[in-house]
C-alpha cells in the first residue's frame, strides 16, 4: 500500500469515500484540495452523518473534519507520542507544503511514498568504540543492541526504506562478528565488507573503495540515526552541485551559570546570565561525490572532517544540510545511547 491510496478529493462523494475505506481496510482517509492535505474523514464521520441526516447524497467536504491532527517531518521520530496525545488511529506526516509524505497507524504500521533513491551507502563500522567500554569489550559497536536489533541494522533499515539496497561496511575491530551477524539474518539488501587491516580513520577507509563506487553515495558513521527525508537531502546536494554535503544538527545549549567576560586589564567587561549558545554540529552523515574516493591517498589515516576541510580550502563546493536537534540520535556515549534506546522504544 502507499500514501496515494489514502487520499481522497474533497469533492468526491460519500459513497466513493465508503468504497475507498473498504478498499484500504482502514478507518481513515485524508482529504486533499489541489493535492494539498486539508482534512480527514473517518468511517465514524460517515456513520454519524447518515444517522443524523439520513442523507446518502453528500460530498466529502460536507462531512470531513477540517481541523485534522498531523505532524511535520521533523517530528516524525516522536510519532508514537503524538498518536497517544491526539488519541487518533492514524496520523499523517506532512512536509512544509502540507503534502502528506507518510502515514503512521496506531498498530505501528507505517505507509509512505514509494522511494527510489537507490544509491550506495558506506558505513564506517571499524572503530573500537572505546567510549562504550565495557560493552565493546564483548561486542563491536555496530552490533550493540538498541531494542531488539543492533544499531547498524537500524541504520541500514532506515536507508533501505528509501530504496537503498547496496551497503558497504568498512570493518576492522571484531569484524568477523559483524560479518557473521549479517550472513545469518534474512535481508532484502546486499552487504559488502571492506576489510580495514590497519585503522585508517573515517576518511582513510574510503580509499579501500577505489574502483568499487562510481556514483554519488552516502557516508555514515555506525552509531547515528538521522530521522530526515533522505531524498530531500540528496536532491539538495544535487541542486547545489556540491562535492560534499554535510548533514548538520542545530544545537541549543543553555549554560546554567552567569558568564563573566573580562577585558585585557582584568576588569569585568560584560556579564551574561545563563546565556544560550546556538550552533551547528556535524552529525556524521554526508552525501559525497565518487571523485573524493579516487583522490584519497591509499592506506593513509585521515578523518573525513579533515577531507572536507581540505576541499573547502581548495575552493570546492562544500555545503551543509541543516536538521533539527531531535532528528539526530547518537549512541557514541552511554547517556546518548540510553536516550536513543528510549526514543526508539517509545515509537514501538
Coordinates of C-alpha atoms in Angstrom, one line a residue:
X1 CA 0.0 0.0 0.0
X2 CA 1.1 3.6 -0.5
X3 CA 0.0 7.1 0.6
X4 CA -2.0 7.8 -2.6
X5 CA -4.5 5.0 -1.7
X6 CA -5.5 7.0 1.4
X7 CA -6.0 10.4 -0.3
X8 CA -9.4 11.5 -1.5
X9 CA -10.5 14.7 -3.1
X10 CA -12.9 16.9 -1.1
X11 CA -15.4 16.9 -4.0
X12 CA -15.7 13.1 -4.0
X13 CA -19.0 11.7 -2.9
X14 CA -19.7 10.0 0.4
X15 CA -20.3 6.7 -1.4
X16 CA -16.9 6.9 -3.1
X17 CA -15.3 7.5 0.3
X18 CA -17.1 4.5 1.7
X19 CA -15.9 2.3 -1.1
X20 CA -12.3 3.6 -0.7
X21 CA -12.4 2.9 3.0
X22 CA -13.5 -0.7 2.3
X23 CA -10.6 -1.0 -0.2
X24 CA -7.9 0.1 2.1
X25 CA -9.5 -1.7 5.1
X26 CA -8.7 1.2 7.4
X27 CA -10.8 3.8 9.3
X28 CA -9.3 7.0 7.9
X29 CA -8.9 8.8 4.6
X30 CA -7.1 12.1 4.1
X31 CA -8.8 14.8 2.2
X32 CA -7.0 16.9 -0.4
X33 CA -7.7 20.1 -2.2
X34 CA -5.5 20.7 -5.3
X35 CA -3.4 17.8 -3.9
X36 CA -2.8 19.6 -0.6
X37 CA -3.8 18.0 2.7
X38 CA -6.8 19.9 4.2
X39 CA -9.0 17.5 6.2
X40 CA -9.6 13.9 7.4
X41 CA -12.7 11.8 7.1
X42 CA -13.3 8.6 9.0
X43 CA -15.8 5.7 8.9
X44 CA -17.2 7.2 12.1
X45 CA -17.8 10.6 10.5
X46 CA -19.8 8.9 7.7
X47 CA -21.8 6.8 10.1
X48 CA -22.7 9.8 12.2
X49 CA -23.7 11.8 9.1
X50 CA -26.0 9.0 7.9
X51 CA -27.6 8.6 11.4
X52 CA -28.1 12.3 11.9
X53 CA -29.0 13.4 8.4
X54 CA -30.4 10.2 6.8
X55 CA -28.8 11.5 3.6
X56 CA -26.7 9.3 1.3
X57 CA -26.2 12.2 -1.2
X58 CA -23.3 14.2 0.2
X59 CA -19.8 15.1 -0.6
X60 CA -16.7 14.5 1.4
X61 CA -16.3 18.2 2.1
X62 CA -19.8 18.2 3.8
X63 CA -18.6 15.6 6.3
X64 CA -14.9 15.8 6.7
X65 CA -13.0 17.3 9.7
X66 CA -11.2 20.4 8.6
X67 CA -9.2 20.7 11.8
X68 CA -7.2 17.5 11.5
X69 CA -4.2 16.3 13.5
X70 CA -0.9 16.0 11.8
X71 CA 2.8 16.4 12.4
X72 CA 5.7 17.7 10.3
X73 CA 8.6 15.5 9.1
X74 CA 10.9 17.0 11.8
X75 CA 8.7 15.4 14.5
X76 CA 8.4 12.0 12.8
X77 CA 10.7 10.4 15.4
X78 CA 8.0 11.2 18.0
X79 CA 5.1 9.9 16.0
X80 CA 4.0 7.4 18.6
X81 CA 3.9 10.1 21.3
X82 CA 1.6 12.2 19.1
X83 CA -0.7 9.3 18.3
X84 CA -1.2 8.8 22.1
X85 CA -1.5 12.6 22.7
X86 CA -4.1 13.1 19.9
X87 CA -5.9 9.7 20.5
X88 CA -6.2 9.1 16.8
X89 CA -5.9 5.8 14.8
X90 CA -3.7 7.3 12.1
X91 CA -1.5 10.4 11.8
X92 CA -0.3 12.0 8.6
X93 CA 3.2 13.3 8.4
X94 CA 3.5 16.3 6.1
X95 CA 6.2 18.4 4.6
X96 CA 6.3 22.2 4.8
X97 CA 3.8 22.5 1.8
X98 CA 1.3 20.3 3.6
X99 CA 1.9 17.4 1.2
X100 CA 1.5 14.0 3.0
X101 CA 4.7 12.1 2.8
X102 CA 3.8 9.2 5.1
X103 CA 1.1 7.9 7.5
X104 CA 1.6 6.2 10.8
X105 CA -1.0 4.0 12.3
X106 CA -1.9 3.0 15.9
X107 CA -0.9 -0.6 15.2
X108 CA 2.7 0.5 14.4
X109 CA 2.2 0.2 10.6
X110 CA 3.7 3.0 8.5
X111 CA 2.9 3.8 4.9
X112 CA 5.0 6.1 2.9
X113 CA 5.5 7.4 -0.6
X114 CA 7.4 5.0 -2.8
X115 CA 11.1 5.9 -2.6
X116 CA 13.6 5.1 -5.3
X117 CA 16.8 6.5 -4.0
X118 CA 19.0 3.6 -4.9
X119 CA 22.5 4.9 -4.3
X120 CA 25.3 3.2 -2.4
X121 CA 25.7 3.7 1.3
X122 CA 29.1 3.4 3.0
X123 CA 29.0 2.8 6.8
X124 CA 32.2 3.3 8.9
X125 CA 32.0 0.2 11.1
X126 CA 35.6 -0.5 12.1
X127 CA 36.1 1.6 15.2
X128 CA 36.8 0.2 18.6
X129 CA 34.1 2.2 20.4
X130 CA 36.2 2.9 23.4
X131 CA 33.7 5.4 24.8
X132 CA 31.2 2.5 25.2
X133 CA 33.6 0.2 27.0
X134 CA 32.9 -2.4 28.5
X135 CA 30.0 -3.1 26.0
X136 CA 32.6 -3.0 23.2
X137 CA 34.9 -5.4 25.0
X138 CA 32.3 -8.0 24.1
X139 CA 30.6 -6.7 21.0
X140 CA 31.8 -4.4 18.2
X141 CA 30.0 -1.1 18.4
X142 CA 27.8 -1.7 15.3
X143 CA 26.3 -4.7 17.0
X144 CA 25.3 -3.1 20.3
X145 CA 21.5 -3.7 20.5
X146 CA 19.1 -0.8 20.6
X147 CA 15.8 -2.6 21.3
X148 CA 15.7 -5.9 19.5
X149 CA 18.2 -5.3 16.8
X150 CA 21.7 -3.7 16.7
X151 CA 22.3 -0.1 15.9
X152 CA 23.8 -0.7 12.5
X153 CA 20.7 -2.7 11.4
X154 CA 18.5 0.3 12.5
X155 CA 20.7 2.5 10.3
X156 CA 20.5 0.1 7.3
X157 CA 16.8 -0.4 7.6
X158 CA 16.2 3.4 7.6
X159 CA 18.3 3.7 4.4
X160 CA 16.6 0.6 2.9
X161 CA 13.2 2.2 3.4
X162 CA 14.2 4.8 0.9
X163 CA 15.1 2.3 -1.8
X164 CA 18.8 1.9 -1.0
X165 CA 19.9 -1.7 -1.1
X166 CA 23.7 -1.7 -1.7
X167 CA 25.7 -1.2 1.5
X168 CA 29.5 -1.2 2.1
X169 CA 30.6 -1.8 5.7
X170 CA 34.2 -0.8 6.3
X171 CA 35.1 -3.2 9.1
X172 CA 38.1 -3.8 11.4
X173 CA 37.5 -4.3 15.1
X174 CA 35.7 -7.7 15.7
X175 CA 34.9 -7.7 12.1
X176 CA 34.1 -11.4 11.9
X177 CA 31.2 -11.0 14.4
X178 CA 29.7 -8.3 12.2
X179 CA 30.0 -10.5 9.1
X180 CA 28.5 -13.5 10.9
X181 CA 25.5 -11.4 12.1
X182 CA 24.6 -10.2 8.6
X183 CA 25.3 -13.5 7.0
X184 CA 22.7 -15.1 9.3
X185 CA 19.8 -12.7 9.2
X186 CA 17.1 -12.5 6.5
X187 CA 17.5 -9.3 4.5
X188 CA 16.5 -7.8 1.2
X189 CA 19.7 -5.8 0.6
X190 CA 23.3 -6.5 -0.2
X191 CA 26.1 -6.1 2.4
X192 CA 29.7 -5.8 1.1
X193 CA 32.5 -5.9 3.5
X194 CA 35.6 -3.8 3.1
X195 CA 38.4 -5.1 5.4
X196 CA 40.5 -2.4 7.0
X197 CA 43.7 -4.2 8.2
X198 CA 45.0 -1.1 9.9
X199 CA 43.0 1.8 11.4
X200 CA 42.6 4.4 8.7
X201 CA 40.1 6.8 10.2
X202 CA 36.7 7.8 9.0
X203 CA 38.2 9.2 5.8
X204 CA 41.1 6.9 5.0
X205 CA 38.9 3.8 5.0
X206 CA 37.2 5.2 1.9
X207 CA 40.4 4.7 -0.1
X208 CA 39.7 1.0 0.1
X209 CA 36.7 1.6 -2.2
X210 CA 38.7 2.8 -5.2
X211 CA 37.1 1.3 -8.3
X212 CA 34.0 0.0 -6.4
X213 CA 31.8 3.1 -6.3
X214 CA 31.3 5.4 -9.3
X215 CA 28.2 7.3 -8.3
X216 CA 27.1 9.7 -5.6
X217 CA 26.9 7.9 -2.3
X218 CA 26.1 8.4 1.3
X219 CA 28.7 8.1 4.0
X220 CA 27.5 7.4 7.6
X221 CA 29.0 6.7 11.0
X222 CA 27.8 3.4 12.5
X223 CA 26.4 5.0 15.7
X224 CA 23.9 7.6 14.5
X225 CA 20.3 7.7 13.2
X226 CA 19.1 10.6 11.1
X227 CA 15.3 11.0 11.1
X228 CA 15.0 13.1 7.9
X229 CA 13.8 12.6 4.3
X230 CA 16.9 11.3 2.6
X231 CA 15.6 12.1 -0.8
X232 CA 15.3 15.7 0.2
X233 CA 18.9 15.7 1.4
X234 CA 20.1 14.1 -1.8
X235 CA 18.1 16.4 -4.1
X236 CA 19.5 19.4 -2.1
X237 CA 23.1 18.1 -2.7
X238 CA 22.5 17.8 -6.4
X239 CA 20.7 21.1 -6.8
X240 CA 23.6 22.9 -5.1
X241 CA 26.1 20.9 -7.2
X242 CA 28.2 20.2 -4.0
X243 CA 31.2 17.9 -3.9
X244 CA 30.3 17.0 -0.3
X245 CA 27.2 17.9 1.7
X246 CA 27.5 17.5 5.5
X247 CA 24.3 16.8 7.4
X248 CA 24.4 19.2 10.4
X249 CA 22.2 19.3 13.5
X250 CA 21.2 22.6 15.2
X251 CA 22.2 22.5 18.9
X252 CA 20.9 24.9 21.5
X253 CA 22.9 24.7 24.8
X254 CA 21.8 26.8 27.8
X255 CA 24.8 27.5 30.1
X256 CA 23.4 27.2 33.7
X257 CA 25.8 29.9 35.1
X258 CA 26.3 33.5 34.7
X259 CA 29.2 34.1 32.2
X260 CA 31.6 36.8 33.0
X261 CA 33.7 38.4 30.3
X262 CA 36.8 40.4 31.2
X263 CA 38.9 42.8 29.3
X264 CA 42.7 43.0 28.9
X265 CA 43.0 44.9 32.2
X266 CA 41.3 42.1 34.2
X267 CA 38.2 44.2 34.7
X268 CA 34.7 42.9 34.1
X269 CA 33.6 43.8 30.6
X270 CA 30.3 42.1 30.4
X271 CA 28.0 39.7 32.4
X272 CA 25.6 37.3 30.6
X273 CA 23.2 35.5 32.9
X274 CA 22.7 31.9 31.7
X275 CA 23.3 32.6 28.1
X276 CA 22.2 30.2 25.3
X277 CA 24.5 29.1 22.6
X278 CA 23.2 28.1 19.1
X279 CA 25.5 26.3 16.7
X280 CA 25.5 23.6 14.0
X281 CA 27.3 20.3 14.7
X282 CA 28.4 17.5 12.4
X283 CA 26.1 14.5 12.7
X284 CA 28.5 12.1 10.9
X285 CA 26.4 11.7 7.7
X286 CA 27.4 13.0 4.3
X287 CA 26.4 13.0 0.7
X288 CA 29.6 12.5 -1.3
X289 CA 30.6 12.5 -5.0
X290 CA 32.8 9.5 -6.1
X291 CA 35.7 11.7 -7.1
X292 CA 36.5 12.0 -3.4
X293 CA 37.3 8.3 -3.2
X294 CA 39.5 8.3 -6.2
X295 CA 41.5 11.3 -4.9
X296 CA 42.2 9.8 -1.5
X297 CA 45.8 8.7 -0.8
X298 CA 45.8 4.9 -0.4
X299 CA 46.1 3.5 3.1
X300 CA 46.7 6.9 4.7
X301 CA 44.9 7.5 8.0
X302 CA 42.7 10.6 7.9
X303 CA 39.4 11.7 9.4
X304 CA 36.6 12.6 7.0
X305 CA 36.1 16.1 8.5
X306 CA 39.8 16.7 7.5
X307 CA 39.0 15.6 4.0
X308 CA 36.1 18.0 4.0
X309 CA 38.2 20.8 5.2
X310 CA 40.9 20.1 2.6
X311 CA 38.4 20.5 -0.2
X312 CA 36.9 23.6 1.4
X313 CA 40.3 25.3 1.5
X314 CA 40.8 24.4 -2.2
X315 CA 37.6 26.3 -3.0
X316 CA 35.4 23.3 -3.8
X317 CA 31.6 23.4 -3.2
X318 CA 31.1 22.1 0.3
X319 CA 27.6 22.5 1.8
X320 CA 25.6 21.7 4.8
X321 CA 22.0 20.3 5.1
X322 CA 20.6 21.5 8.5
X323 CA 18.3 19.3 10.5
X324 CA 16.6 19.8 13.9
X325 CA 18.3 18.6 17.1
X326 CA 15.6 16.0 17.7
X327 CA 16.2 14.4 14.2
X328 CA 19.7 13.3 15.2
X329 CA 20.2 10.4 17.5
X330 CA 23.8 9.5 18.6
X331 CA 24.8 6.4 20.6
X332 CA 28.5 7.3 20.8
X333 CA 28.3 7.8 24.6
X334 CA 26.4 6.0 27.3
X335 CA 23.9 8.7 28.1
X336 CA 23.1 9.3 24.4
X337 CA 22.8 5.6 23.8
X338 CA 20.1 5.4 26.5
X339 CA 18.3 8.3 25.1
X340 CA 18.3 6.6 21.7
X341 CA 17.1 3.4 23.1
X342 CA 14.2 5.1 25.0
X343 CA 13.1 7.1 21.9
X344 CA 13.1 4.0 19.7
X345 CA 11.2 2.0 22.3
X346 CA 8.6 4.8 22.7
X347 CA 8.0 4.6 19.0
X348 CA 7.5 0.8 19.0

